[in-house]
mmCIF file of C-alpha atoms in Angstrom:
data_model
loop_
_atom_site.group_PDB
_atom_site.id
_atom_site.type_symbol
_atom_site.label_atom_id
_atom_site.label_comp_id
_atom_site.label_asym_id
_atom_site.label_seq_id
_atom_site.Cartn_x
_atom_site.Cartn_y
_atom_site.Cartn_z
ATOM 1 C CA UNK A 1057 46.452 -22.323 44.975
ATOM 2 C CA UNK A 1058 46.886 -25.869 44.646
ATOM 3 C CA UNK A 1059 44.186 -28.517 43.894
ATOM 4 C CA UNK A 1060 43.781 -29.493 47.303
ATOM 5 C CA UNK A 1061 42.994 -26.629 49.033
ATOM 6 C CA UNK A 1062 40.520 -25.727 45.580
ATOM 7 C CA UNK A 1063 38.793 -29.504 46.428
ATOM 8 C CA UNK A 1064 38.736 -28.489 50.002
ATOM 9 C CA UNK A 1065 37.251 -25.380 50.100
ATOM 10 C CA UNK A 1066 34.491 -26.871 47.072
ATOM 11 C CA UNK A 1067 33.799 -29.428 49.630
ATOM 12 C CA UNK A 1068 33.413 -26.654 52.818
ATOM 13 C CA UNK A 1069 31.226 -25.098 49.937
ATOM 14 C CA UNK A 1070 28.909 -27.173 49.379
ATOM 15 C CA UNK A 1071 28.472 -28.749 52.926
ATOM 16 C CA UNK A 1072 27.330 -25.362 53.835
ATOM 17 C CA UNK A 1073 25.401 -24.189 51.039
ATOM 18 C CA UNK A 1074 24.006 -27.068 48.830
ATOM 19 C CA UNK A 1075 21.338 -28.107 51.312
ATOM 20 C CA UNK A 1076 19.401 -24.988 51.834
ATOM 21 C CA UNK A 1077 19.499 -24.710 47.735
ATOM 22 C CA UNK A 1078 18.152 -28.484 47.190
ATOM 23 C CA UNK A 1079 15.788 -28.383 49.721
ATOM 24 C CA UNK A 1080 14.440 -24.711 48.082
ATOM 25 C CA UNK A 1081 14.837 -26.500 44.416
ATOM 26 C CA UNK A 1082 13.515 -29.949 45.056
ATOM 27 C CA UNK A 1083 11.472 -29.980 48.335
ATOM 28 C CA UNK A 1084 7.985 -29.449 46.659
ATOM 29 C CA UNK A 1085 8.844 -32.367 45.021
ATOM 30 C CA UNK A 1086 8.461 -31.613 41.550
ATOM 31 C CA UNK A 1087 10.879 -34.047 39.662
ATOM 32 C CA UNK A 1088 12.029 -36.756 43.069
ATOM 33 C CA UNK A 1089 14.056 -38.570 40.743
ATOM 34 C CA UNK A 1090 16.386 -35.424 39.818
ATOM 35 C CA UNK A 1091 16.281 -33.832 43.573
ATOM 36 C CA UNK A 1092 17.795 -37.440 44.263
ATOM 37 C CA UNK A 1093 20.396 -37.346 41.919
ATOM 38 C CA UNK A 1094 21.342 -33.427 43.228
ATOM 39 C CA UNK A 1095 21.329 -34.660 46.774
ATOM 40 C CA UNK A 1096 23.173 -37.558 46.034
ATOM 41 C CA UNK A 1097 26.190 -35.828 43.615
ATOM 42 C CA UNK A 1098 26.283 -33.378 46.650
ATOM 43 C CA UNK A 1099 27.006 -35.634 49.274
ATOM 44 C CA UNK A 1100 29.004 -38.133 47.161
ATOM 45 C CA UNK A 1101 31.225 -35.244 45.924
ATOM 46 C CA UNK A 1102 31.865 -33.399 48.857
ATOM 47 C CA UNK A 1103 32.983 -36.416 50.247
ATOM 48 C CA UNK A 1104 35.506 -37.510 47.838
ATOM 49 C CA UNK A 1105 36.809 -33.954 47.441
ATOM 50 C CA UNK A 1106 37.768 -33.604 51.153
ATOM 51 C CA UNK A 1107 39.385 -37.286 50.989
ATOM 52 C CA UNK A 1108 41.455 -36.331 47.392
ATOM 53 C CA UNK A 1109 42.541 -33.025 49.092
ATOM 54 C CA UNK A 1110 44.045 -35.121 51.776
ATOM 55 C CA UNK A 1111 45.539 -37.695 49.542
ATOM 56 C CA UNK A 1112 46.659 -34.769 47.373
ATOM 57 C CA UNK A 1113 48.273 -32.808 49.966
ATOM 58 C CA UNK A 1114 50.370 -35.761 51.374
ATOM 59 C CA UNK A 1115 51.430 -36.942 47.754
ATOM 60 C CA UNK A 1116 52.371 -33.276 46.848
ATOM 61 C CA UNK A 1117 54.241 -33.123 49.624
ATOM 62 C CA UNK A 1118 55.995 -36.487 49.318
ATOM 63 C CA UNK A 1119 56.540 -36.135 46.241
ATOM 64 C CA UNK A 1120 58.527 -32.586 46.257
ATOM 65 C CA UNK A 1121 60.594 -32.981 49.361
ATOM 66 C CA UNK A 1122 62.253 -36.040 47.153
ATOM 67 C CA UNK A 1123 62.270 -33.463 43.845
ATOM 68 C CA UNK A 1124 65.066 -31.044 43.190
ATOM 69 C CA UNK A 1125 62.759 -28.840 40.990
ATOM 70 C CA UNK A 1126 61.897 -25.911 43.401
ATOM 71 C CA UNK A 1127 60.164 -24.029 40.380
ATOM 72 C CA UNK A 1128 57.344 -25.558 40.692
ATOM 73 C CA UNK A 1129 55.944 -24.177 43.826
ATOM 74 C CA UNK A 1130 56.691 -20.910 42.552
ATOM 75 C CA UNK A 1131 53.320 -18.922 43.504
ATOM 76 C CA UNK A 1132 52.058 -21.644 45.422
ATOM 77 C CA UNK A 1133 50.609 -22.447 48.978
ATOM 78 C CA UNK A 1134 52.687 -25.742 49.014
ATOM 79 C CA UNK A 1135 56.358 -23.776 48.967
ATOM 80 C CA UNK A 1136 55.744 -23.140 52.588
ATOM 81 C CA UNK A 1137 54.051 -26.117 53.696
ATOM 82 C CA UNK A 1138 56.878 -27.967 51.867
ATOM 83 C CA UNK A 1139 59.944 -26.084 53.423
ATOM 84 C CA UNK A 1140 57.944 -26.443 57.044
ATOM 85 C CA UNK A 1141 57.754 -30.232 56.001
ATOM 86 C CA UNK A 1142 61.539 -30.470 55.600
ATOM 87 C CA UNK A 1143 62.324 -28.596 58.460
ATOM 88 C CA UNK A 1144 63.413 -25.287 56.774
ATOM 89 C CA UNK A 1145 61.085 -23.207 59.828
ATOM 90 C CA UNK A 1146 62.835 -25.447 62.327
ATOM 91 C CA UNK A 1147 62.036 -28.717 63.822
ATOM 92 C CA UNK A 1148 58.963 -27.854 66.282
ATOM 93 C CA UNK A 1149 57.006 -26.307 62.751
ATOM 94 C CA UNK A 1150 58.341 -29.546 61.228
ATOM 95 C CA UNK A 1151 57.018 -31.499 63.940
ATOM 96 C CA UNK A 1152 53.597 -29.751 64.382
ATOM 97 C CA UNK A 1153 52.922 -29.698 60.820
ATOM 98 C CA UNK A 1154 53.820 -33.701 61.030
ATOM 99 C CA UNK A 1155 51.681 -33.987 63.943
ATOM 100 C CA UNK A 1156 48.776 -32.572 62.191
ATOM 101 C CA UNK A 1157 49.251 -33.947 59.193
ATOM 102 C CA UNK A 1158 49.014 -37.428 61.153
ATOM 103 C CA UNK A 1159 46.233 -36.567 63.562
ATOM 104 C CA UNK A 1160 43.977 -35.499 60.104
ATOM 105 C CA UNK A 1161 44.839 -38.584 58.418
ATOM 106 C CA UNK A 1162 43.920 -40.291 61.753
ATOM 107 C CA UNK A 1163 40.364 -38.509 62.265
ATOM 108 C CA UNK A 1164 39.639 -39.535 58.566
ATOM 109 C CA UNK A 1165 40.491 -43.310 59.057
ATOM 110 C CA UNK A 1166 38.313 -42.754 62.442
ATOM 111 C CA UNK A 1167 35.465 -41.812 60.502
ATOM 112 C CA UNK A 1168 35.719 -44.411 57.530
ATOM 113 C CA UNK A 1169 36.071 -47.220 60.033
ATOM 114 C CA UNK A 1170 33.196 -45.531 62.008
ATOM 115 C CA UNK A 1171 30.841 -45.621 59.044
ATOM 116 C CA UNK A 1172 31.875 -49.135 57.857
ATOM 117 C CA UNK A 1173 31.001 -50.634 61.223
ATOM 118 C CA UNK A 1174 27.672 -48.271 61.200
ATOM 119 C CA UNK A 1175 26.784 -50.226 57.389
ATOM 120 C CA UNK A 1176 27.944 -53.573 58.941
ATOM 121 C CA UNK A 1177 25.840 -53.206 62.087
ATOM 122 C CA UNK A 1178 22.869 -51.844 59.644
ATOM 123 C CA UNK A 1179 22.831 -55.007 57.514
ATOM 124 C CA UNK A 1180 23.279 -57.271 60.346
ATOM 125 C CA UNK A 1181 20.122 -55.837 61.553
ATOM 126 C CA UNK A 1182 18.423 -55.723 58.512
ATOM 127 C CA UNK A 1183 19.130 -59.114 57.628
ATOM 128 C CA UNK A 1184 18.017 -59.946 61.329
ATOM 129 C CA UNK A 1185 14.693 -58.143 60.779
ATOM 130 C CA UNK A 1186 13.620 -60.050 57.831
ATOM 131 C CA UNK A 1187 15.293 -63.874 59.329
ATOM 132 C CA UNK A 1188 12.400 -62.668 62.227
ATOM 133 C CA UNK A 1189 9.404 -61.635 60.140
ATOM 134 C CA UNK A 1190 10.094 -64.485 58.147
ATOM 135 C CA UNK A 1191 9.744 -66.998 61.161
ATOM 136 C CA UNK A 1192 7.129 -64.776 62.806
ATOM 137 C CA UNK A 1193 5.029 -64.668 59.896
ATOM 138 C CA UNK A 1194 3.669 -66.702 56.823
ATOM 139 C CA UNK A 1195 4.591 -66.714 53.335
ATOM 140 C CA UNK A 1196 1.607 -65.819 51.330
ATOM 141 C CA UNK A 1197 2.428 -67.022 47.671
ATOM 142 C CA UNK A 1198 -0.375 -65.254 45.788
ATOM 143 C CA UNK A 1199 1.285 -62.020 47.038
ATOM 144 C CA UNK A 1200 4.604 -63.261 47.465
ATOM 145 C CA UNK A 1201 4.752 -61.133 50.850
ATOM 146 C CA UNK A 1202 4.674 -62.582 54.429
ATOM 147 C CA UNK A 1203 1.706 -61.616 56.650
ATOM 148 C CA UNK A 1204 1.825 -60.639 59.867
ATOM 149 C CA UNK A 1205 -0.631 -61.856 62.498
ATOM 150 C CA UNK A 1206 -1.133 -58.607 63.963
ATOM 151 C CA UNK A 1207 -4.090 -56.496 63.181
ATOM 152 C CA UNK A 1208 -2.178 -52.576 63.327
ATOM 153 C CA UNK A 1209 -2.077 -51.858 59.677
ATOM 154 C CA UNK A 1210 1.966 -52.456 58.424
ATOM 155 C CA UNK A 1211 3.422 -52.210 55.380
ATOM 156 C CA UNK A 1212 7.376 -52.311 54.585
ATOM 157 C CA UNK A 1213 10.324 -54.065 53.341
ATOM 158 C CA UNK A 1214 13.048 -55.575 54.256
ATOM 159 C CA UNK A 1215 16.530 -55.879 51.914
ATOM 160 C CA UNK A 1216 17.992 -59.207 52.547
ATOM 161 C CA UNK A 1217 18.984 -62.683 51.211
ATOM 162 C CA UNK A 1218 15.903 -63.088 50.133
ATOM 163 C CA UNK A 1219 14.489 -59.953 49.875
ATOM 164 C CA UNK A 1220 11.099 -59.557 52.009
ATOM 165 C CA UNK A 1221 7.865 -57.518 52.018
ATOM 166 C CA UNK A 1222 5.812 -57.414 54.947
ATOM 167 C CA UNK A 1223 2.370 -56.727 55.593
ATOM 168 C CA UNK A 1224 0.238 -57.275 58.474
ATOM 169 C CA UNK A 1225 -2.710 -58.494 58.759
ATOM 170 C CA UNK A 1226 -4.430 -55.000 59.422
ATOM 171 C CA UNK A 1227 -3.473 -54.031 55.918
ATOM 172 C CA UNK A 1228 -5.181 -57.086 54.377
ATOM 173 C CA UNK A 1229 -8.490 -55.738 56.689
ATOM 174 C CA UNK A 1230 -8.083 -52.155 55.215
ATOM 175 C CA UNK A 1231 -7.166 -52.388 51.489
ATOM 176 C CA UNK A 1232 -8.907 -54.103 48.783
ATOM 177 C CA UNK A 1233 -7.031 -55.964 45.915
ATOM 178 C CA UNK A 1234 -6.320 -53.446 44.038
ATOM 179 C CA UNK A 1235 -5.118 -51.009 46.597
ATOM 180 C CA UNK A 1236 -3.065 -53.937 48.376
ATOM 181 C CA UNK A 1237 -1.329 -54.124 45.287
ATOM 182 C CA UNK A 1238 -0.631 -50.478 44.888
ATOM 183 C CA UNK A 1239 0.969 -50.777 48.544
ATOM 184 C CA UNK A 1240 2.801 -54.208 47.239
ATOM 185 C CA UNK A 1241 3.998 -52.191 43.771
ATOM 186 C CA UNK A 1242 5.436 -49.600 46.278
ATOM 187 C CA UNK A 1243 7.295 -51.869 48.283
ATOM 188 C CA UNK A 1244 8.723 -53.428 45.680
ATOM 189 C CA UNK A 1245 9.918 -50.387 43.753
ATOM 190 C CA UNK A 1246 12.543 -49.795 47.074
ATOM 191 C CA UNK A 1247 13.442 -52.930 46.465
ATOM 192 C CA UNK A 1248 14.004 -53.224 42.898
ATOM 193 C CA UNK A 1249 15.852 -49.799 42.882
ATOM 194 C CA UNK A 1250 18.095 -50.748 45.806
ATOM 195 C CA UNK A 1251 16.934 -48.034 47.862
ATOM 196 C CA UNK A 1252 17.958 -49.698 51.148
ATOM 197 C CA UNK A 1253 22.340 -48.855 49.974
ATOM 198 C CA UNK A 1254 21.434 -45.133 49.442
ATOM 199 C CA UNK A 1255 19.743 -44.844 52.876
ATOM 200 C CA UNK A 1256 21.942 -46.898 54.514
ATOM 201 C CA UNK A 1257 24.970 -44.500 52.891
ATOM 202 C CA UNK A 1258 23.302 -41.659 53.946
ATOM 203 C CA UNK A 1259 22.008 -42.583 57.353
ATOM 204 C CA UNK A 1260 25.551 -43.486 57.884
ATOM 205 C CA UNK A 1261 27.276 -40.276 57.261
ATOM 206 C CA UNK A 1262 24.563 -38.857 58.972
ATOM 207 C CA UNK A 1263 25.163 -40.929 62.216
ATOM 208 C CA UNK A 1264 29.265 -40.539 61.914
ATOM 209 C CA UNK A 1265 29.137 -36.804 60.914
ATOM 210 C CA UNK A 1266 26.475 -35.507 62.880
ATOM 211 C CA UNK A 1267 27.219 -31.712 62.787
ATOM 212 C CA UNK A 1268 27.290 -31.492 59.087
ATOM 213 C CA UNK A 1269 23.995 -30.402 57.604
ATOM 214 C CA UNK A 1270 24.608 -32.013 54.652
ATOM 215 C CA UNK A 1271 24.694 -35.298 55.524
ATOM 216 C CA UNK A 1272 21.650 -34.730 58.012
ATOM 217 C CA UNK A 1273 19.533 -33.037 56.153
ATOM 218 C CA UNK A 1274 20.592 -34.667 53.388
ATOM 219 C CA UNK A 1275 19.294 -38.549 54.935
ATOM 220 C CA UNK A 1276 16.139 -36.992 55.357
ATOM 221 C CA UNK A 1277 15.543 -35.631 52.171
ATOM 222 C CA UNK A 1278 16.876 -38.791 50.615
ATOM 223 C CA UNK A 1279 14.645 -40.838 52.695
ATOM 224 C CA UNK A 1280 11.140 -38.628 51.684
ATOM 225 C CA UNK A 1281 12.747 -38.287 47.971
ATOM 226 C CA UNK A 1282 12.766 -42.286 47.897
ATOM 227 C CA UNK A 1283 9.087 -42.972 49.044
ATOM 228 C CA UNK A 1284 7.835 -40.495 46.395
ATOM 229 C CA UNK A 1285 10.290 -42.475 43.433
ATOM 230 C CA UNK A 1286 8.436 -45.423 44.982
ATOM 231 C CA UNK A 1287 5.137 -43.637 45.074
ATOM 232 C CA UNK A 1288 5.850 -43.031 41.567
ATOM 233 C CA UNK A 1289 6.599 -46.475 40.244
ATOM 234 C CA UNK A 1290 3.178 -47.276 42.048
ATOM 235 C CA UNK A 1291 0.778 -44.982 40.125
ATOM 236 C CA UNK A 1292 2.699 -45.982 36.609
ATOM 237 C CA UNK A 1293 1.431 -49.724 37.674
ATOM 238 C CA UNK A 1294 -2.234 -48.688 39.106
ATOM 239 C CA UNK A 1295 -2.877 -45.346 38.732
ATOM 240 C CA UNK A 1296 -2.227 -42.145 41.102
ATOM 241 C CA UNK A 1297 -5.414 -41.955 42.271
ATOM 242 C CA UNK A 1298 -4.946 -46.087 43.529
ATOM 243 C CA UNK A 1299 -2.047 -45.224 45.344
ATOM 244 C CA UNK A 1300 -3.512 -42.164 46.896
ATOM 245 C CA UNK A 1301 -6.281 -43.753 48.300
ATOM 246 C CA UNK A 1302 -4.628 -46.688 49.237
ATOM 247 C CA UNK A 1303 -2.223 -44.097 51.145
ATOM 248 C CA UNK A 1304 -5.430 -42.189 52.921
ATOM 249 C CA UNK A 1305 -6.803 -45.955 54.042
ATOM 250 C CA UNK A 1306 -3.415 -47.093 55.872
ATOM 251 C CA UNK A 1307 -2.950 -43.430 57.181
ATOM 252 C CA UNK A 1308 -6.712 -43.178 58.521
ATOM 253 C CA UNK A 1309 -6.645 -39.495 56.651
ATOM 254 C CA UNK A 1310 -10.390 -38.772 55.729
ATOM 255 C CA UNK A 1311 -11.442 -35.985 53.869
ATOM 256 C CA UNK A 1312 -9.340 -32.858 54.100
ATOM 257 C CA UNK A 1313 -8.131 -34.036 57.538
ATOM 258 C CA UNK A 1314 -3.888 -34.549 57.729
ATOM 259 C CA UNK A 1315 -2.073 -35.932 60.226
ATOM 260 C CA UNK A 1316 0.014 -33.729 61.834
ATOM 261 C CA UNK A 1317 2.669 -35.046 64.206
ATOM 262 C CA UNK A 1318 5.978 -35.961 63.874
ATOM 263 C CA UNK A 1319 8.341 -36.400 61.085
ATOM 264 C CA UNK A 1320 6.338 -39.468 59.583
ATOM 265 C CA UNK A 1321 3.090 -37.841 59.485
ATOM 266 C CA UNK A 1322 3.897 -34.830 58.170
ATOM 267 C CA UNK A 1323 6.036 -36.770 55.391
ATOM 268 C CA UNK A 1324 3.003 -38.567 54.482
ATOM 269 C CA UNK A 1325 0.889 -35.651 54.382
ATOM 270 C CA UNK A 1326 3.150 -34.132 51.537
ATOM 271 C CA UNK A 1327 3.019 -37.448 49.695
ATOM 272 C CA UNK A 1328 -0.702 -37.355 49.745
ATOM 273 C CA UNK A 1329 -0.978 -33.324 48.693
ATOM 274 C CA UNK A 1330 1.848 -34.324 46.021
ATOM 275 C CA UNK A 1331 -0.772 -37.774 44.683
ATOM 276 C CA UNK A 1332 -3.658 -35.181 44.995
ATOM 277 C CA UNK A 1333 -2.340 -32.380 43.668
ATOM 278 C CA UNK A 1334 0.267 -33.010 40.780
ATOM 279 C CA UNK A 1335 3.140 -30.632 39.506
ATOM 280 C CA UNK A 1336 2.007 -29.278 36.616
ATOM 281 C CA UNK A 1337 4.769 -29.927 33.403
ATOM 282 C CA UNK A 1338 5.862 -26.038 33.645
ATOM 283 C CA UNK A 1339 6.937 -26.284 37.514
ATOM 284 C CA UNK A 1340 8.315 -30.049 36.931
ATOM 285 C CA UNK A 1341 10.300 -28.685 33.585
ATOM 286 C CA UNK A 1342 11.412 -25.606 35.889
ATOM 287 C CA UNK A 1343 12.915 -28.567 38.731
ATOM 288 C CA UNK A 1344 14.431 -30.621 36.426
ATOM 289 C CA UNK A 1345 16.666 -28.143 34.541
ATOM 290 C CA UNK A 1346 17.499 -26.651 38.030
ATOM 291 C CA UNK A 1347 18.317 -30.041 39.861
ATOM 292 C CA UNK A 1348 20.164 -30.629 36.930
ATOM 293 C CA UNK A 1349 22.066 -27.948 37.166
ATOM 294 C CA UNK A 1350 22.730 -28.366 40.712
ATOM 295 C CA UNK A 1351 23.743 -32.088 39.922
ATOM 296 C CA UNK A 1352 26.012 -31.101 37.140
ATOM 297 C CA UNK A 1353 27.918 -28.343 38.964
ATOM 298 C CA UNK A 1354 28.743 -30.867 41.958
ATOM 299 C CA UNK A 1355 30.099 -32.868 39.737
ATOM 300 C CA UNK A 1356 32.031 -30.887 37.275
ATOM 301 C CA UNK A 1357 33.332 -28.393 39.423
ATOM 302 C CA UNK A 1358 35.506 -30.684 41.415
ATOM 303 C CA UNK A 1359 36.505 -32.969 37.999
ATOM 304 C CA UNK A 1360 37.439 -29.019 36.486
ATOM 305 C CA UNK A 1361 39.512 -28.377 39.688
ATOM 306 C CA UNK A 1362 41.355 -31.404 39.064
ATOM 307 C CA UNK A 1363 42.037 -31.403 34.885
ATOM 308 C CA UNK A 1364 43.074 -27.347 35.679
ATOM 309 C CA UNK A 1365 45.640 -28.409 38.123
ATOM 310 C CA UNK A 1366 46.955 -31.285 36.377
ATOM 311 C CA UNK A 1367 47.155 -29.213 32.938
ATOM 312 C CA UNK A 1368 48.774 -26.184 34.992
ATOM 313 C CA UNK A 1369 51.440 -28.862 36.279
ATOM 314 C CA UNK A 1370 52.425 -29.966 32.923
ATOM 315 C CA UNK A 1371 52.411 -26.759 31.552
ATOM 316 C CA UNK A 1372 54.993 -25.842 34.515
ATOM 317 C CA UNK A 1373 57.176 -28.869 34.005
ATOM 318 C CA UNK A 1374 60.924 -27.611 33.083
ATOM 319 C CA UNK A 1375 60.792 -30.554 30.355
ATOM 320 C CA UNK A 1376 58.680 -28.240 28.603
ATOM 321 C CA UNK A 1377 60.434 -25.630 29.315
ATOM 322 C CA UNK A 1378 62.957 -26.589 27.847
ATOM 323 C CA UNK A 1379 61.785 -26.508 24.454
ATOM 324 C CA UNK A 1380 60.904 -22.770 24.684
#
């Protein structure tokens, strides 16, 4: 079978089976940092094998409807799709297999141009966000954040030229220093890691390719596994137990009470049961060499897919042959 239908059946695969596996693997999140890397070789590989199978097919068939060496379809999917290409099954297989070669490269241009303007529209608005909480606000240099005037306790940031935290003035109300700077340390970790391109990636493929799991699922779990990477750069600066109380104070959770509605709330409520209640090193060794593993094989297996084909092809070539 050639390499393109081996990349496109990886990349069927793993759109169907790599997010219930990551989200059993790295959901209790154990080791966020590998889970991201696994959800991120998933998507980024599945991705690029389904565009390579394309680009494949079409060169493969290009490329032997101008070669005279017919041997080297011998055993191969491609001898038929290459005699229907030249019109050896007659001119309406010719001309449907034309046709749908055409109308797949078209859907795939579709959906590139699709997510480009989804990116472009995302940092226009992003960009737009912080120009307005810039103006809105006031730049507080001790902090280097701007402060809102509004007292419902806020805490984000914004990617941009400059970059931008915000807080309102409800968070200066709730948090002391020390916790304000836990929240700041937090913000600033998206920022410094360029969080903002990997959820604007996978938003975007989630928003273009909507009936794909892996791409929905996959912006959620990026999303949670990002604010726990942050959470993480947070307690290395001020401790775990700063940022989990800072956490309960702008969530109003007291005691053993969680919120418990929506997708935000319950989010949070796993970030503050993770800050509470740490993995111990046996269950974060166990994730790591598992995400790993799941990382590794989405990246190797299509790489192995490729250096087999292209080693089988020279092997075939009748200049080798010919030294037999």
């Amino acid at each position: 079978m050639s390499v393109a239908a081996c990349l496109l059946l990886y990349g069927f695969a793993v759109a169907v089976l790599a997010p219930r596996l990551l989200c059993l693997v790295g959901h209790n999140g154990a080791a966020p940092h590998f889970a991201l890397a696994a959800w991120m070789s998933a998507i980024a590989t599945t991705v690029l094998a389904w565009i390579a199978a394309l680009v494949i097919l079409v060169v493969d068939l290009l490329t032997h409807q101008i070669s005279s060496v017919p041997e080297r379809f011998v055993n191969s999917c491609l001898w038929h799709l290459h005699d229907a290409w030249i019109g050896s099954y007659g001119a309406p297989v010719q001309i449907g297999l034309w046709l749908l070669t055409g109308l797949v490269g078209l859907a795939m241009t579709v959906v590139a141009i699709r997510l480009c303007r989804t990116l472009l529209r995302a940092r226009r608005v992003t960009l737009e966000h912080g120009r307005m909480a810039r103006i809105a606000g006031r730049h507080h240099p001790g902090l280097d954040a701007v402060i809102l005037e509004v007292d419902q306790p806020a805490a984000y940031c914004v990617a941009g030229k400059p970059h931008t935290v915000v807080v309102s003035r409800g968070v200066l109300a709730a948090l002391d220093e020390q916790h304000l700077e836990a929240v700041l340390s937090h913000e600033r970790a998206h920022l410094a890691g360029r969080h903002h391109l990997l959820l604007g990636l996978t938003r975007g493929l989630a928003t273009v390719m909507p009936r794909i799991n892996l791409f929905t699922l996959g912006a959620a779990e990026v999303a949670w596994l990002l604010e726990m990477v942050a959470d993480d750069a947070a307690a290395r600066a001020h401790g775990r137990d700063t940022v989990l109380q800072a956490l309960l104070a702008l969530s109003g959770i007291t005691g053993e009470s969680a919120p418990q509605r929506g997708t935000a709330e319950v989010a949070l409520t796993a970030r503050v049961a993770r800050l509470a209640a740490p993995a111990t090193m046996p269950v974060r060794a166990r994730a790591r060499l598992s995400l790993t593993a799941a990382a590794t094989t989405a990246t190797l297996v299509p790489l192995a897919a490729v250096v087999a084909a292209a080693v089988g092809f020279v092997i075939g070539d009748p200049m080798f042959d010919n030294h037999n």
